[in-house]
Coordinates of N, CA and C and ligand atoms in Angstrom, one line a residue:
M55 N -5.1 -21.5 -9.4 CA -4.0 -21.1 -8.5 C -4.4 -19.8 -7.8
Y56 N -5.0 -18.9 -8.6 CA -5.4 -17.6 -8.0 C -6.9 -17.5 -7.7
S57 N -7.3 -16.9 -6.6 CA -8.7 -16.8 -6.3 C -9.4 -15.8 -7.4
E58 N -10.7 -15.9 -7.4 CA -11.4 -15.0 -8.3 C -11.2 -13.5 -8.0
K59 N -11.1 -13.3 -6.6 CA -10.9 -11.9 -6.2 C -9.5 -11.4 -6.6
V60 N -8.5 -12.2 -6.6 CA -7.2 -11.8 -7.0 C -7.2 -11.5 -8.5
M61 N -7.9 -12.4 -9.3 CA -7.9 -12.1 -10.7 C -8.7 -10.9 -11.0
D62 N -9.8 -10.6 -10.3 CA -10.6 -9.4 -10.5 C -9.7 -8.2 -10.2
H63 N -9.0 -8.2 -9.1 CA -8.3 -7.0 -8.7 C -7.0 -6.8 -9.6
F64 N -6.6 -7.9 -10.2 CA -5.5 -7.8 -11.1 C -5.9 -7.3 -12.5
Q65 N -7.1 -7.8 -12.9 CA -7.6 -7.3 -14.2 C -8.3 -6.0 -14.2
N66 N -8.9 -5.7 -13.1 CA -9.6 -4.4 -12.9 C -9.1 -3.7 -11.7
P67 N -7.8 -3.3 -11.6 CA -7.3 -2.8 -10.4 C -8.0 -1.5 -10.0
R68 N -8.4 -1.3 -8.7 CA -9.0 -0.1 -8.2 C -7.9 0.9 -7.8
N69 N -8.2 2.2 -7.9 CA -7.3 3.2 -7.4 C -5.9 3.3 -8.0
V70 N -5.8 3.0 -9.3 CA -4.6 3.2 -10.0 C -4.3 4.7 -10.2
G71 N -3.1 5.1 -10.0 CA -2.8 6.5 -10.3 C -2.0 7.2 -9.2
E72 N -2.0 8.5 -9.3 CA -1.2 9.3 -8.3 C -2.2 10.2 -7.6
I73 N -1.8 10.7 -6.5 CA -2.5 11.8 -5.8 C -1.6 13.0 -5.8
E74 N -2.0 14.1 -6.4 CA -1.1 15.3 -6.4 C -1.1 15.9 -5.0
N75 N 0.1 16.3 -4.5 CA 0.2 16.9 -3.2 C -0.4 15.9 -2.1
A76 N 0.0 14.7 -2.2 CA -0.5 13.7 -1.3 C -0.1 14.0 0.1
S77 N -0.9 13.6 1.1 CA -0.5 13.8 2.5 C 0.7 12.9 2.9
G78 N 0.7 11.7 2.2 CA 1.8 10.8 2.5 C 2.1 9.9 1.3
V79 N 3.3 9.7 0.9 CA 3.7 8.8 -0.2 C 4.7 7.8 0.3
G80 N 4.4 6.5 0.0 CA 5.4 5.5 0.4 C 5.8 4.6 -0.8
T81 N 7.1 4.4 -0.9 CA 7.6 3.6 -2.0 C 8.4 2.5 -1.5
V82 N 8.1 1.3 -1.9 CA 8.9 0.2 -1.4 C 9.2 -0.8 -2.5
G83 N 10.3 -1.6 -2.3 CA 10.6 -2.5 -3.4 C 11.1 -3.8 -2.8
N84 N 11.0 -4.9 -3.6 CA 11.6 -6.2 -3.1 C 12.8 -6.4 -4.0
A85 N 13.9 -6.5 -3.3 CA 15.2 -6.7 -4.0 C 15.3 -7.9 -4.8
K86 N 14.6 -9.0 -4.4 CA 14.7 -10.3 -5.1 C 14.0 -10.3 -6.4
C87 N 12.7 -9.9 -6.4 CA 12.0 -9.9 -7.6 C 12.1 -8.6 -8.4
G88 N 12.5 -7.5 -7.7 CA 12.7 -6.3 -8.4 C 11.4 -5.5 -8.5
D89 N 10.3 -5.9 -7.9 CA 9.1 -5.2 -8.0 C 9.0 -4.0 -7.1
I90 N 8.3 -3.0 -7.6 CA 8.3 -1.7 -6.8 C 6.8 -1.3 -6.7
M91 N 6.5 -0.8 -5.5 CA 5.1 -0.3 -5.3 C 5.1 1.1 -4.6
R92 N 4.3 1.9 -5.1 CA 4.2 3.3 -4.5 C 2.7 3.6 -4.2
I93 N 2.5 4.0 -2.9 CA 1.1 4.3 -2.5 C 1.0 5.7 -2.0
F94 N 0.0 6.4 -2.5 CA -0.3 7.8 -2.2 C -1.5 7.8 -1.3
L95 N -1.5 8.6 -0.2 CA -2.6 8.7 0.7 C -3.0 10.2 0.8
D96 N -4.3 10.4 0.8 CA -4.9 11.7 1.0 C -5.6 11.6 2.4
I97 N -5.1 12.4 3.4 CA -5.6 12.2 4.7 C -6.1 13.6 5.2
D98 N -7.3 13.6 5.7 CA -7.9 14.9 6.1 C -7.4 15.3 7.5
E99 N -7.9 16.5 7.9 CA -7.4 17.1 9.1 C -7.7 16.3 10.4
K100 N -8.7 15.4 10.3 CA -9.0 14.5 11.4 C -8.2 13.2 11.4
G101 N -7.3 13.1 10.4 CA -6.5 11.9 10.4 C -7.3 10.7 9.7
V102 N -8.3 11.0 8.9 CA -9.0 10.0 8.2 C -8.5 9.9 6.8
I103 N -8.3 8.7 6.3 CA -7.8 8.6 4.9 C -9.0 8.7 3.9
R104 N -9.0 9.8 3.2 CA -10.2 10.0 2.3 C -9.9 9.5 0.9
G105 N -8.6 9.3 0.6 CA -8.3 8.7 -0.7 C -7.0 8.0 -0.7
A106 N -6.9 7.0 -1.6 CA -5.6 6.2 -1.7 C -5.5 5.8 -3.1
K107 N -4.2 6.0 -3.7 CA -4.0 5.5 -5.0 C -2.6 4.8 -5.1
F108 N -2.4 4.0 -6.1 CA -1.1 3.3 -6.2 C -0.6 3.3 -7.6
K109 N 0.7 3.1 -7.7 CA 1.4 2.8 -8.9 C 2.3 1.6 -8.6
T110 N 2.1 0.5 -9.3 CA 2.9 -0.7 -9.0 C 3.6 -1.2 -10.3
F111 N 4.9 -1.3 -10.2 CA 5.6 -2.0 -11.3 C 6.0 -3.3 -10.7
G112 N 5.1 -4.3 -11.0 CA 5.3 -5.6 -10.4 C 4.4 -6.7 -11.0
C113 N 4.4 -7.8 -10.3 CA 3.7 -9.0 -10.7 C 2.2 -8.8 -10.5
G114 N 1.4 -9.7 -11.0 CA 0.0 -9.6 -10.9 C -0.5 -9.6 -9.4
A115 N 0.2 -10.4 -8.6 CA -0.2 -10.4 -7.2 C 0.1 -9.1 -6.5
A116 N 1.2 -8.4 -6.9 CA 1.5 -7.1 -6.4 C 0.4 -6.1 -6.8
V117 N 0.0 -6.2 -8.0 CA -1.0 -5.3 -8.5 C -2.3 -5.5 -7.7
A118 N -2.7 -6.8 -7.6 CA -4.0 -7.1 -6.9 C -3.9 -6.7 -5.4
T119 N -2.7 -6.9 -4.8 CA -2.6 -6.5 -3.3 C -2.6 -5.0 -3.2
S120 N -2.0 -4.3 -4.1 CA -2.0 -2.8 -4.0 C -3.5 -2.3 -4.1
S121 N -4.2 -2.9 -5.1 CA -5.6 -2.5 -5.3 C -6.4 -2.8 -4.1
M122 N -6.3 -4.0 -3.5 CA -7.1 -4.3 -2.3 C -6.6 -3.5 -1.1
A123 N -5.3 -3.3 -1.0 CA -4.8 -2.5 0.2 C -5.4 -1.1 0.1
T124 N -5.4 -0.5 -1.1 CA -5.9 0.9 -1.2 C -7.4 1.0 -0.9
E125 N -8.1 -0.1 -1.3 CA -9.5 -0.1 -1.0 C -9.7 -0.2 0.5
L126 N -8.9 -1.1 1.2 CA -9.1 -1.3 2.6 C -8.8 -0.1 3.5
V127 N -7.8 0.7 3.1 CA -7.5 1.8 4.0 C -8.4 3.0 3.8
K128 N -9.1 3.1 2.7 CA -10.0 4.3 2.5 C -11.1 4.3 3.6
G129 N -11.2 5.5 4.1 CA -12.2 5.7 5.2 C -11.8 5.4 6.6
K130 N -10.5 4.8 6.7 CA -10.0 4.5 8.0 C -9.2 5.6 8.5
T131 N -9.0 5.6 9.9 CA -8.1 6.6 10.5 C -6.7 6.0 10.3
V132 N -5.7 6.8 10.5 CA -4.3 6.3 10.3 C -4.0 5.2 11.3
E133 N -4.6 5.3 12.5 CA -4.3 4.2 13.4 C -5.0 2.9 12.9
E134 N -6.2 3.0 12.4 CA -6.9 1.8 11.9 C -6.2 1.2 10.7
A135 N -5.6 2.1 9.9 CA -4.9 1.7 8.7 C -3.7 0.8 9.0
L136 N -3.2 0.9 10.2 CA -2.1 0.0 10.6 C -2.5 -1.4 10.7
Q137 N -3.8 -1.6 10.9 CA -4.4 -3.0 11.0 C -4.5 -3.6 9.6
V138 N -4.3 -2.8 8.6 CA -4.3 -3.4 7.2 C -3.0 -4.1 6.9
T139 N -2.8 -5.2 7.5 CA -1.6 -6.0 7.4 C -1.6 -6.8 6.1
N140 N -0.5 -7.4 5.8 CA -0.5 -8.3 4.6 C -1.5 -9.4 4.8
Q141 N -1.6 -9.9 6.1 CA -2.6 -11.0 6.3 C -4.0 -10.5 6.0
A142 N -4.3 -9.3 6.4 CA -5.7 -8.7 6.2 C -5.9 -8.6 4.7
V143 N -4.9 -8.1 4.0 CA -5.0 -8.0 2.5 C -5.2 -9.3 1.8
M144 N -4.4 -10.3 2.3 CA -4.6 -11.6 1.7 C -5.9 -12.2 2.0
E145 N -6.4 -12.1 3.2 CA -7.7 -12.6 3.5 C -8.8 -11.9 2.7
A146 N -8.7 -10.6 2.5 CA -9.7 -9.9 1.7 C -9.6 -10.4 0.2
L147 N -8.5 -11.0 -0.2 CA -8.4 -11.5 -1.6 C -8.7 -13.0 -1.6
D148 N -9.1 -13.6 -0.5 CA -9.3 -15.0 -0.5 C -8.1 -15.8 -0.7
G149 N -7.0 -15.2 -0.2 CA -5.7 -16.0 -0.2 C -4.8 -15.8 -1.4
L150 N -3.5 -16.1 -1.2 CA -2.5 -16.0 -2.2 C -1.7 -17.3 -2.2
P151 N -1.2 -17.8 -3.3 CA -0.3 -18.9 -3.2 C 1.0 -18.6 -2.3
P152 N 1.6 -19.5 -1.6 CA 2.7 -19.3 -0.7 C 3.8 -18.5 -1.4
V153 N 4.1 -18.7 -2.7 CA 5.2 -18.0 -3.3 C 4.9 -16.6 -3.6
K154 N 3.7 -16.2 -3.4 CA 3.3 -14.8 -3.6 C 3.0 -14.0 -2.3
V155 N 3.3 -14.6 -1.2 CA 3.0 -13.9 0.1 C 3.9 -12.6 0.1
H156 N 5.1 -12.7 -0.4 CA 5.9 -11.5 -0.3 C 5.3 -10.3 -1.0
C157 N 4.5 -10.6 -2.0 CA 3.9 -9.5 -2.8 C 2.9 -8.7 -1.9
S158 N 2.2 -9.4 -1.0 CA 1.3 -8.8 -0.1 C 2.0 -8.0 1.0
L159 N 3.2 -8.5 1.3 CA 4.0 -7.8 2.3 C 4.4 -6.4 1.7
L160 N 4.7 -6.3 0.4 CA 5.0 -5.1 -0.2 C 3.9 -4.1 0.0
A161 N 2.6 -4.5 -0.1 CA 1.5 -3.6 0.1 C 1.4 -3.1 1.5
E162 N 1.7 -4.0 2.5 CA 1.7 -3.5 3.9 C 2.8 -2.5 4.1
E163 N 4.0 -2.8 3.5 CA 5.1 -1.9 3.7 C 4.9 -0.6 3.0
A164 N 4.2 -0.6 1.9 CA 4.0 0.7 1.2 C 3.0 1.6 1.9
I165 N 2.0 1.0 2.6 CA 1.1 1.7 3.4 C 1.8 2.3 4.6
H166 N 2.6 1.5 5.2 CA 3.4 2.0 6.4 C 4.3 3.1 6.0
A167 N 5.0 2.9 4.9 CA 5.9 4.0 4.4 C 5.1 5.3 4.1
A168 N 3.9 5.2 3.6 CA 3.2 6.4 3.3 C 2.7 7.0 4.6
L169 N 2.3 6.2 5.5 CA 1.9 6.8 6.8 C 3.1 7.4 7.5
W170 N 4.2 6.8 7.4 CA 5.4 7.4 8.0 C 5.7 8.8 7.4
D171 N 5.6 8.8 6.1 CA 5.8 10.1 5.4 C 4.8 11.2 5.9
Y172 N 3.6 10.8 6.0 CA 2.5 11.7 6.5 C 2.9 12.1 7.9
A173 N 3.3 11.2 8.8 CA 3.6 11.6 10.2 C 4.8 12.5 10.2
E174 N 5.8 12.3 9.4 CA 6.9 13.2 9.3 C 6.5 14.6 8.9
K175 N 5.7 14.6 7.9 CA 5.3 15.9 7.3 C 4.4 16.7 8.4
Q176 N 3.6 16.0 9.2 CA 2.8 16.6 10.2 C 3.5 16.8 11.5
G177 N 4.7 16.2 11.6 CA 5.4 16.3 12.9 C 4.7 15.6 14.0
I178 N 4.1 14.4 13.7 CA 3.3 13.7 14.7 C 3.9 12.3 14.8
V179 N 3.5 11.5 15.8 CA 4.0 10.2 16.0 C 2.7 9.3 15.9
I180 N 2.8 8.3 15.1 CA 1.6 7.3 15.0 C 2.0 6.1 15.8
E181 N 1.3 5.9 16.9 CA 1.5 4.8 17.8 C 1.6 3.5 17.1
G182 N 2.7 2.7 17.3 CA 2.8 1.4 16.7 C 3.4 1.4 15.3
L183 N 3.7 2.6 14.7 CA 4.2 2.6 13.4 C 5.8 2.7 13.4
E184 N 6.4 1.7 12.8 CA 7.9 1.7 12.8 C 8.4 2.3 11.5
K185 N 9.6 2.9 11.6 CA 10.2 3.5 10.4 C 10.5 2.4 9.3
P186 N 10.0 2.7 8.1 CA 10.1 1.8 7.0 C 11.6 1.6 6.6
R187 N 11.9 0.5 6.0 CA 13.3 0.4 5.4 C 13.4 1.4 4.3
A188 N 14.6 1.9 4.1 CA 14.7 3.0 3.1 C 15.6 2.5 2.0
D189 N 15.2 1.5 1.3 CA 16.0 1.1 0.2 C 15.5 1.7 -1.2
I190 N 14.3 2.3 -1.1 CA 13.8 3.0 -2.3 C 13.6 4.5 -1.8
H191 N 13.9 5.4 -2.6 CA 13.8 6.8 -2.2 C 12.8 7.5 -3.1
E192 N 12.1 8.5 -2.4 CA 11.1 9.3 -3.1 C 11.8 9.9 -4.3
G193 N 11.0 10.1 -5.4 CA 11.6 10.8 -6.5 C 12.1 9.8 -7.5
E194 N 12.4 8.6 -7.1 CA 12.9 7.6 -8.1 C 11.7 7.3 -9.1
E195 N 12.1 7.2 -10.3 CA 11.1 6.9 -11.3 C 10.5 5.5 -11.2
L196 N 9.2 5.4 -11.4 CA 8.7 4.0 -11.4 C 8.5 3.6 -12.8
Ligands
LIG243 FE1 7.6 -9.8 -6.2 FE2 5.2 -10.3 -6.7 S1 6.8 -11.4 -7.4 S2 6.0 -8.6 -5.7

């Protein structure tokens, strides 16, 4: 049911943890399954993502998509990181079963929320980035 890549990223997730004084932090949740994902981005002065980490309290697919999403955004500019959609994450994982598509959406939303936080802190506007839903607030325990 799961691709080898999904199993690999679930069993050996990359970039687990936190970044202290992160440039941007995004936390999102899915009200139905109750899963929560938090992504930390370290962005340099040129707007390039030099580090990404995550903490996910959720299902295996949520862990695998967080792992892949953090891998995909590393080295990208903030504008390029917007192209790391849930579709892109799923493709990179060789697909997900239909009932698990919402897990990959969480990864996209968490990246967007972290970019939004970064933009707010910098006082800049990232073209094409929309304000994330605010049903989870920073500081809540994961
Ligand atoms: Fe909800 Fe996977 S079941 S994030």
